[in-house]
XYZ file of C-alpha atoms in Angstrom:
556
model
C -22.249 -7.464 3.256
C -19.091 -5.990 5.356
C -16.160 -5.703 3.883
C -13.801 -7.896 4.454
C -11.931 -6.890 7.843
C -15.259 -7.819 9.353
C -15.806 -11.063 7.232
C -16.163 -14.361 9.714
C -13.610 -16.891 9.141
C -13.987 -19.371 5.511
C -16.215 -16.425 3.991
C -14.865 -15.545 0.494
C -15.809 -11.735 0.867
C -17.525 -10.372 -3.215
C -15.747 -6.595 -4.197
C -16.700 -4.319 -6.947
C -13.699 -4.038 -9.515
C -10.776 -1.852 -9.896
C -11.325 1.718 -11.416
C -7.554 3.486 -13.118
C -7.508 6.683 -12.291
C -4.906 9.075 -13.636
C -4.929 11.846 -11.158
C -3.461 14.858 -13.219
C -5.174 17.467 -11.484
C -4.449 19.870 -8.549
C -6.945 20.938 -5.730
C -8.100 24.087 -3.994
C -8.694 22.838 -0.184
C -11.512 19.822 0.825
C -14.771 21.523 1.985
C -14.853 21.745 5.997
C -10.940 21.140 5.915
C -10.075 22.392 9.340
C -6.481 22.693 8.085
C -4.838 26.537 8.110
C -3.787 27.033 4.073
C -0.093 26.465 4.068
C 2.121 28.299 5.955
C 5.194 30.918 4.573
C 7.325 32.868 6.150
C 6.085 36.483 5.346
C 7.746 38.429 2.968
C 10.046 41.314 4.322
C 10.280 39.729 7.711
C 13.001 37.306 9.293
C 13.263 35.220 11.970
C 10.075 35.005 12.889
C 9.128 30.909 12.137
C 6.746 30.173 14.789
C 3.955 28.020 14.671
C 1.763 27.325 17.093
C -0.884 23.962 16.691
C -3.804 22.401 18.434
C -5.511 19.562 17.605
C -9.567 18.910 18.651
C -9.533 16.277 21.297
C -13.131 15.853 21.103
C -13.872 13.966 18.179
C -12.309 13.026 15.437
C -12.882 14.139 11.597
C -12.737 10.936 9.774
C -12.466 6.970 11.534
C -10.560 4.797 9.012
C -10.387 1.032 8.309
C -7.401 -0.751 10.978
C -6.219 -1.984 7.628
C -5.754 1.408 6.418
C -2.423 0.803 4.992
C -2.733 -1.971 2.942
C -0.399 -4.237 0.295
C -0.198 -5.581 -3.141
C 1.470 -8.497 -4.910
C 1.694 -7.770 -8.573
C 0.675 -11.301 -10.574
C 4.020 -11.222 -12.526
C 5.756 -12.991 -9.687
C 4.524 -16.267 -11.030
C 6.067 -14.907 -14.293
C 9.636 -13.539 -12.690
C 9.959 -16.516 -9.987
C 9.551 -14.897 -6.980
C 6.588 -16.801 -5.709
C 8.611 -19.702 -5.032
C 10.401 -17.317 -2.808
C 7.315 -15.951 -0.566
C 7.901 -19.300 1.811
C 10.861 -16.991 3.305
C 11.177 -16.081 6.756
C 12.437 -12.989 6.017
C 9.726 -11.899 3.647
C 7.023 -13.170 6.098
C 8.939 -10.617 8.675
C 8.445 -8.322 7.197
C 5.538 -8.315 5.657
C 3.887 -9.419 9.358
C 5.356 -6.069 10.682
C 2.859 -3.888 8.494
C -0.353 -6.309 9.940
C -2.989 -5.699 9.981
C -3.827 -5.182 6.467
C -5.160 -7.017 3.118
C -2.846 -8.364 0.093
C -3.839 -7.638 -2.853
C -3.085 -9.987 -6.174
C -3.594 -8.249 -8.586
C -2.589 -5.812 -11.049
C -2.435 -5.769 -15.772
C -1.458 -9.139 -16.391
C -4.466 -10.027 -13.888
C -7.191 -10.187 -16.799
C -4.457 -13.147 -18.634
C -4.294 -15.174 -15.492
C -5.468 -18.723 -15.688
C -6.111 -21.429 -12.949
C -4.924 -24.647 -13.767
C -5.652 -27.103 -10.782
C -2.165 -29.384 -10.749
C 0.324 -30.699 -8.066
C 4.020 -31.371 -10.066
C 5.228 -27.610 -9.336
C 8.421 -28.585 -11.749
C 5.903 -29.301 -14.373
C 3.786 -26.728 -14.122
C 5.379 -23.342 -12.685
C 5.448 -20.231 -14.968
C 7.795 -18.108 -16.096
C 10.473 -18.755 -19.005
C 10.893 -22.835 -17.413
C 14.426 -24.473 -16.944
C 16.948 -22.362 -19.278
C 17.096 -19.768 -16.649
C 18.241 -22.109 -13.546
C 20.931 -24.286 -13.318
C 19.173 -28.071 -12.842
C 19.796 -28.268 -8.341
C 18.142 -24.730 -8.270
C 14.796 -26.525 -9.771
C 15.240 -30.176 -8.189
C 16.134 -27.521 -4.200
C 12.580 -26.338 -5.165
C 10.672 -28.977 -5.748
C 12.133 -30.381 -2.252
C 11.874 -27.821 -0.248
C 7.710 -27.811 -1.226
C 7.704 -31.076 -0.051
C 9.261 -30.741 3.242
C 7.791 -27.588 3.734
C 4.288 -29.440 3.358
C 5.236 -32.087 6.030
C 5.149 -29.066 8.682
C 2.334 -28.083 10.643
C 1.002 -24.650 10.601
C 3.140 -21.736 8.593
C 5.220 -22.779 6.346
C 8.969 -21.127 6.343
C 12.166 -21.495 4.348
C 15.471 -20.080 4.882
C 16.913 -20.591 0.784
C 20.283 -21.125 0.248
C 22.136 -18.621 -0.845
C 23.103 -19.805 -4.555
C 18.831 -19.932 -4.676
C 18.395 -16.605 -4.691
C 21.398 -15.010 -6.211
C 20.166 -17.732 -9.420
C 16.701 -15.971 -8.604
C 18.051 -12.410 -8.583
C 19.126 -13.433 -12.138
C 16.129 -15.178 -13.584
C 14.168 -11.947 -12.547
C 16.575 -9.776 -14.279
C 16.124 -11.338 -17.505
C 12.552 -11.748 -17.433
C 12.269 -8.277 -16.476
C 13.520 -7.056 -19.586
C 10.541 -9.758 -21.134
C 8.183 -7.778 -18.799
C 9.311 -4.350 -20.249
C 9.135 -5.217 -23.638
C 4.711 -6.399 -22.901
C 4.567 -3.523 -21.080
C 5.483 -0.659 -23.847
C 4.035 -3.151 -26.834
C 0.395 -2.939 -24.625
C 0.435 -7.201 -25.859
C 0.840 -9.550 -22.143
C 1.289 -13.468 -22.684
C -1.147 -15.874 -20.618
C -0.238 -16.607 -16.842
C -0.579 -20.364 -15.260
C -1.321 -20.493 -11.749
C -1.438 -23.629 -10.693
C -2.504 -24.990 -7.339
C 0.642 -25.026 -5.644
C 1.554 -21.715 -6.422
C -1.936 -20.760 -4.919
C -0.825 -22.818 -1.431
C 1.942 -21.230 -1.530
C 0.240 -16.907 -1.793
C -1.852 -17.800 0.736
C 0.635 -19.503 3.059
C 2.576 -16.287 2.634
C -0.749 -14.392 3.518
C -1.773 -16.240 6.646
C 1.672 -16.480 8.163
C 1.915 -12.219 7.893
C -1.365 -11.713 9.132
C -2.712 -10.437 5.901
C -6.666 -11.377 4.152
C -5.886 -12.029 0.839
C -7.765 -10.885 -1.805
C -7.821 -12.053 -5.433
C -8.378 -10.155 -8.441
C -9.834 -13.132 -11.090
C -9.639 -13.103 -14.568
C -12.960 -10.874 -16.466
C -11.430 -10.756 -19.620
C -12.641 -14.479 -20.419
C -15.681 -13.302 -22.378
C -17.940 -15.378 -23.998
C -19.169 -14.580 -28.096
C -21.861 -12.392 -26.601
C -19.427 -10.270 -24.514
C -20.975 -11.852 -20.577
C -18.516 -13.277 -18.425
C -16.547 -16.780 -19.343
C -16.383 -18.443 -15.392
C -15.654 -21.913 -16.024
C -12.113 -21.021 -15.147
C -12.919 -19.202 -12.007
C -15.067 -22.054 -10.595
C -12.431 -23.515 -10.976
C -10.072 -21.680 -8.524
C -13.365 -21.075 -5.914
C -13.372 -24.642 -5.938
C -10.205 -25.675 -5.076
C -10.323 -22.621 -2.867
C -13.287 -23.584 -0.639
C -11.761 -26.970 -0.813
C -8.797 -25.992 0.995
C -11.042 -24.197 3.753
C -9.050 -20.410 2.184
C -10.271 -17.292 3.494
C -10.429 -15.108 0.701
C -11.585 -12.176 -0.423
C -12.648 -11.356 -4.859
C -12.616 -9.217 -6.791
C -13.524 -9.458 -11.029
C -10.969 -8.135 -13.036
C -8.500 -5.079 -12.613
C -9.202 -2.088 -14.447
C -11.641 -2.675 -16.773
C -11.767 0.779 -18.239
C -8.924 -0.017 -20.070
C -9.450 -2.640 -21.500
C -10.029 -1.144 -24.731
C -6.685 -0.532 -24.934
C -5.384 -4.314 -23.780
C -8.062 -6.350 -26.104
C -9.528 -3.817 -28.275
C -13.270 -3.791 -26.814
C -14.985 -2.682 -23.964
C -17.327 -3.918 -21.428
C -20.086 -1.813 -19.909
C -20.447 -1.233 -16.458
C -23.821 -2.377 -17.312
C -22.078 -5.459 -18.095
C -19.634 -5.793 -15.233
C -23.090 -5.613 -13.217
C -24.144 -8.511 -14.448
C -20.231 -10.359 -14.010
C -20.595 -9.697 -10.481
C -24.095 -10.897 -10.008
C -22.912 -14.109 -12.147
C -19.758 -14.201 -9.743
C -22.163 -14.020 -6.694
C -24.270 -17.201 -7.655
C -20.824 -18.839 -7.589
C -19.901 -18.200 -4.506
C -23.691 -18.887 -3.648
C -23.512 -22.224 -5.543
C -20.452 -23.276 -3.472
C -20.802 -21.594 -0.496
C -24.535 -21.390 0.335
C -24.137 -17.111 0.928
C -26.097 -14.725 0.472
C -24.027 -11.838 -0.583
C -24.932 -8.807 -1.559
C -24.324 -7.449 -5.127
C -22.582 -4.709 -7.287
C -20.568 -1.742 -5.320
C -22.862 -3.117 -2.050
C -19.959 -2.699 0.004
C -16.688 -1.994 -1.029
C -15.078 0.638 -3.315
C -12.087 -0.625 -4.071
C -10.125 1.702 -6.966
C -6.865 2.009 -8.316
C -4.667 5.110 -8.322
C -1.979 6.194 -9.995
C 1.024 9.430 -8.794
C 1.641 11.403 -11.955
C 4.456 8.646 -13.338
C 6.318 11.804 -15.494
C 8.498 12.365 -12.250
C 12.493 12.618 -14.052
C 14.406 13.529 -10.815
C 14.360 13.311 -7.330
C 13.735 17.273 -6.365
C 9.950 16.515 -8.750
C 9.290 15.115 -5.283
C 9.197 18.105 -3.150
C 6.554 20.061 -5.541
C 3.096 20.622 -3.719
C 1.719 20.423 -7.124
C 2.978 16.629 -7.226
C 1.584 16.059 -4.055
C -1.900 17.548 -4.315
C -3.047 15.297 -7.811
C -5.095 12.954 -6.056
C -7.569 15.149 -3.742
C -9.824 15.886 -6.428
C -9.981 12.283 -8.258
C -11.358 11.865 -4.999
C -14.223 13.803 -4.095
C -15.442 12.787 -7.867
C -15.057 9.164 -6.489
C -17.302 10.326 -3.197
C -19.900 12.084 -5.794
C -20.741 9.082 -7.892
C -20.577 6.947 -4.252
C -22.878 9.037 -1.956
C -24.948 9.338 -5.093
C -25.379 5.979 -6.095
C -24.466 4.223 -2.858
C -24.399 6.046 0.482
C -22.724 5.626 3.083
C -20.613 2.763 1.618
C -16.673 2.456 2.016
C -13.806 3.731 -0.258
C -10.513 1.763 -1.228
C -8.003 2.830 -3.587
C -5.603 0.300 -4.897
C -2.555 -0.222 -6.900
C -1.175 3.064 -4.914
C 2.675 3.729 -6.225
C 4.885 6.389 -5.827
C 4.831 6.780 -9.643
C 2.802 5.188 -12.447
C 4.269 2.658 -15.249
C 6.458 0.461 -12.302
C 8.361 3.845 -11.221
C 12.519 4.318 -11.622
C 15.247 3.275 -10.271
C 16.496 5.459 -7.701
C 13.740 7.746 -7.844
C 10.592 5.531 -7.018
C 12.879 3.113 -4.554
C 14.588 6.149 -2.854
C 13.759 8.257 0.774
C 12.523 11.353 -1.378
C 9.130 9.174 -3.096
C 8.294 8.932 0.989
C 7.443 12.844 0.737
C 4.316 11.407 -2.448
C 3.501 7.899 0.398
C 2.848 9.343 3.324
C 0.919 12.813 2.306
C -0.722 10.192 0.624
C -1.598 8.466 3.401
C -2.757 11.576 5.872
C -4.785 13.117 3.103
C -6.604 10.187 1.641
C -7.346 9.517 5.932
C -8.399 12.671 6.366
C -10.691 12.680 3.407
C -12.283 9.395 4.775
C -10.982 6.734 2.279
C -11.240 3.492 4.641
C -8.379 1.507 2.788
C -5.416 1.911 1.096
C -3.217 -0.671 -1.155
C 0.487 -0.546 -2.086
C 1.577 -1.487 -4.973
C 3.533 -3.153 -4.664
C 5.587 -5.379 -1.768
C 7.968 -7.178 -3.733
C 9.694 -7.046 -7.128
C 7.052 -5.175 -8.846
C 8.779 -1.885 -11.221
C 10.601 0.051 -8.437
C 7.692 1.428 -6.283
C 7.940 -1.677 -4.246
C 8.408 -1.884 -0.583
C 10.745 -4.954 -0.199
C 13.880 -5.494 -2.801
C 15.203 -8.276 -3.762
C 17.793 -8.825 -1.708
C 15.011 -8.593 0.753
C 15.979 -6.018 2.365
C 13.521 -3.410 3.467
C 13.556 -0.059 0.946
C 12.811 3.561 2.839
C 9.253 3.422 2.200
C 8.703 0.168 4.053
C 10.146 1.545 7.088
C 7.980 4.650 6.810
C 4.748 2.607 6.356
C 6.446 0.532 9.722
C 6.322 3.382 11.604
C 2.953 4.445 10.032
C 1.457 1.099 11.466
C 3.205 1.306 14.959
C 1.796 4.558 15.605
C -0.855 5.367 14.006
C -4.665 4.952 15.138
C -8.006 4.881 12.407
C -9.164 7.813 14.085
C -8.438 11.102 11.920
C -8.103 14.381 14.114
C -9.147 18.031 13.285
C -6.287 20.517 13.554
C -5.552 23.784 14.397
C -2.440 25.951 12.760
C -2.186 29.980 13.848
C 1.512 31.584 12.753
C 2.778 33.700 9.428
C 0.653 33.283 6.307
C 1.683 34.828 3.389
C -1.528 36.624 1.982
C -3.129 34.647 -1.289
C -2.835 36.291 -4.720
C -5.949 36.661 -6.966
C -6.105 33.268 -9.139
C -3.383 32.063 -6.359
C -2.947 29.565 -4.667
C -0.142 29.130 -1.921
C 1.126 25.822 -1.827
C 1.758 24.613 1.234
C 4.738 22.624 2.135
C 4.297 22.316 5.540
C 1.830 19.321 5.945
C 0.748 17.882 9.320
C -1.955 15.738 9.916
C -2.980 14.323 12.989
C -4.541 10.572 14.448
C -5.150 8.721 17.819
C -2.252 7.309 18.344
C -2.675 2.991 17.916
C -4.168 1.352 20.748
C -1.546 -2.077 19.255
C 1.129 0.217 20.540
C 1.252 -0.809 24.568
C 3.806 2.013 25.228
C 1.655 4.532 25.319
C -2.003 5.563 26.661
C -4.902 5.221 25.539
C -5.605 9.279 25.043
C -2.308 10.030 23.104
C -1.816 11.736 19.776
C 0.456 11.291 17.256
C 1.474 13.804 15.081
C 2.923 13.309 11.280
C 4.686 16.136 9.692
C 6.315 16.458 6.322
C 9.117 19.578 5.522
C 9.646 20.024 2.485
C 11.118 23.836 2.692
C 14.802 23.764 2.208
C 14.728 25.002 5.963
C 13.881 23.997 9.215
C 10.517 25.018 11.514
C 9.729 25.582 14.792
C 6.163 24.664 16.009
C 4.887 25.406 19.434
C 2.172 23.006 20.628
C -0.577 25.214 21.842
C -3.911 24.349 23.696
C -4.859 20.755 24.476
C -0.949 19.553 23.533
C 0.777 22.081 25.924
C 3.443 21.010 28.458
C 2.774 17.251 28.032
C 5.953 14.341 26.987
C 6.917 13.977 23.199
C 8.186 11.340 21.719
C 9.831 12.599 18.435
C 10.340 10.268 15.930
C 12.343 11.719 12.985
C 12.959 9.926 9.307
C 16.175 10.955 7.541
C 18.390 9.795 3.880
C 21.380 7.521 5.728
C 24.919 7.675 3.828
C 25.728 10.184 1.113
C 23.210 9.759 -1.681
C 20.888 11.995 0.615
C 17.457 12.425 -1.455
C 18.537 9.525 -3.560
C 19.197 6.778 -0.487
C 17.551 3.637 -0.352
C 18.317 3.290 3.442
C 17.095 5.735 6.065
C 17.870 6.615 9.507
C 15.547 6.904 12.701
C 16.214 9.517 15.156
C 20.003 9.529 13.931
C 20.314 5.760 13.968
C 20.141 3.669 10.859
C 17.541 1.258 10.363
C 17.534 -2.526 9.240
C 16.757 -5.982 9.816
C 18.680 -7.683 12.947
C 21.441 -10.159 12.062
C 18.465 -12.792 13.861
C 15.976 -12.058 10.737
C 13.698 -10.011 13.926
C 12.481 -6.567 12.652
C 13.958 -3.539 15.727
C 13.158 -1.388 17.927
C 12.183 1.351 16.618
C 13.407 3.313 19.468
C 11.672 6.767 20.079
C 13.845 10.644 21.214
C 12.274 11.747 24.427
C 11.904 15.582 24.325
C 10.886 17.911 27.663
C 7.032 18.360 27.976
C 6.738 22.173 27.076
C 9.743 22.317 24.589
C 9.262 23.789 20.407
C 9.300 21.116 17.779
C 12.491 22.158 15.190
C 11.797 20.112 12.306
C 14.596 19.627 10.189
C 14.390 21.136 6.650
C 13.247 17.866 3.748
C 12.195 15.648 6.456
C 9.363 13.246 7.372
C 8.601 12.869 11.244
C 6.352 11.592 13.784
C 5.743 12.755 17.446
C 3.347 10.957 19.693
C 2.185 13.516 22.322
C 1.528 11.227 25.652
C -1.044 11.280 28.368
C -3.202 13.777 26.522
C -6.054 12.532 27.688
C -8.082 12.932 24.485
C -11.283 12.178 24.706
C -11.638 10.651 20.927
C -9.171 8.665 21.601
C -10.345 6.691 25.190
C -12.379 4.503 23.457
C -12.894 2.324 20.405
């Protein structure tokens, strides 16, 4: 079965379970990677900082999914009430800016989620109950639901400020409950109603996202086989509504022993997937292939031991992922050669992140490098955890304001196409010492410019560059890139907080949603043809090299 990006409408796709990977290893350069070793100023030589850069424009080294950068929502939003606000026009606008993408609904509470097919949201809503609200707040949500049901097409709401204020108060109290569960590793059951599923699907559909739903895999029979009765109820309801959803089974099965004191081995999981396939066949009368035959999603959390903002500048942290990816690729190539690999649950740090760190400008270095590294290694899809309100790794805060990683993701979506190009770098390099790896603080990646961006003709190339140096670097475009017009998109922190800032500026102008609730125009800074690129210290930037007429980029 092809991955969900190619599934016809109404098809419920089957995918393999997530595998949790705690990335704690550093890595050597990938075999076949044509990037040069780190570019550093040679000891004793001052002022010579020029780097020559060229790109192989004949053919791509990798082709990733159009949905490469995708999103995740954690089931905890049922507990804390944010699910009721997914119809917000502002949230839909922000999510639509990152389309096309997958929206994965999964997290640690996936395997404690129960579906209950009832229609009265006032009586069945999950969470701590009406003690956290004013009565009018509860009534307003019910009336809002009724009003939305009468609309055609996308169901979009404008929630009064008082409702949002009360919701933030409720979420803050519920956050303490969720933290207690996390630290005690004891999770309470969650109830997903039919109304809640409708809201979740409406959000995904209106935002142009394809919903992936992870089913509870911890409902077990006495013989340890999967109890599919509740999942069957959910599948039947989704099919009756003609929802186009892809389905996973479970979340991080290698963590089940910690959660429930017993494990579920790979053989049993394979049998469980055959059972899920049978359920889908029963409902849809469609043939779906078995375990690991389509996509192989897995979870990855970047090292959670980030304690201060300068930790995000350490190249050792940026390099923790690649070795793990090669291990996964080896397994996939051995047992299901040629199949796509997905990484799900990706965030700046594990355990929900840290306030004023994981949601700051500095965390973007890790996020952008992860996107560049995974694309260059051929990972097909990366699912960002979380779009809204899970810990501090989210893209949008509780005021529905986009955080730095959102703007970084938006730029990536607008400028980066699925074709990955090899780059060639020449310049001064410090000679490696025996047994020591020189860490690269200047990271450069190249793609064909997105064909969906009508500001650039096919054949244009986009470079994205991370400069972790505390000094500026100069890059001279050479070869096929020489003397071409360049558009610069320079992302820097905005305000006095520096790397801790939760606001960013693009080419010197602060980024924020427009007063009418739309996304701002991302305006480039044109550079003169042949001009040397000057990369400011501690910045992330995108450069579109126009009219290269790159053969690799001229055709789909």
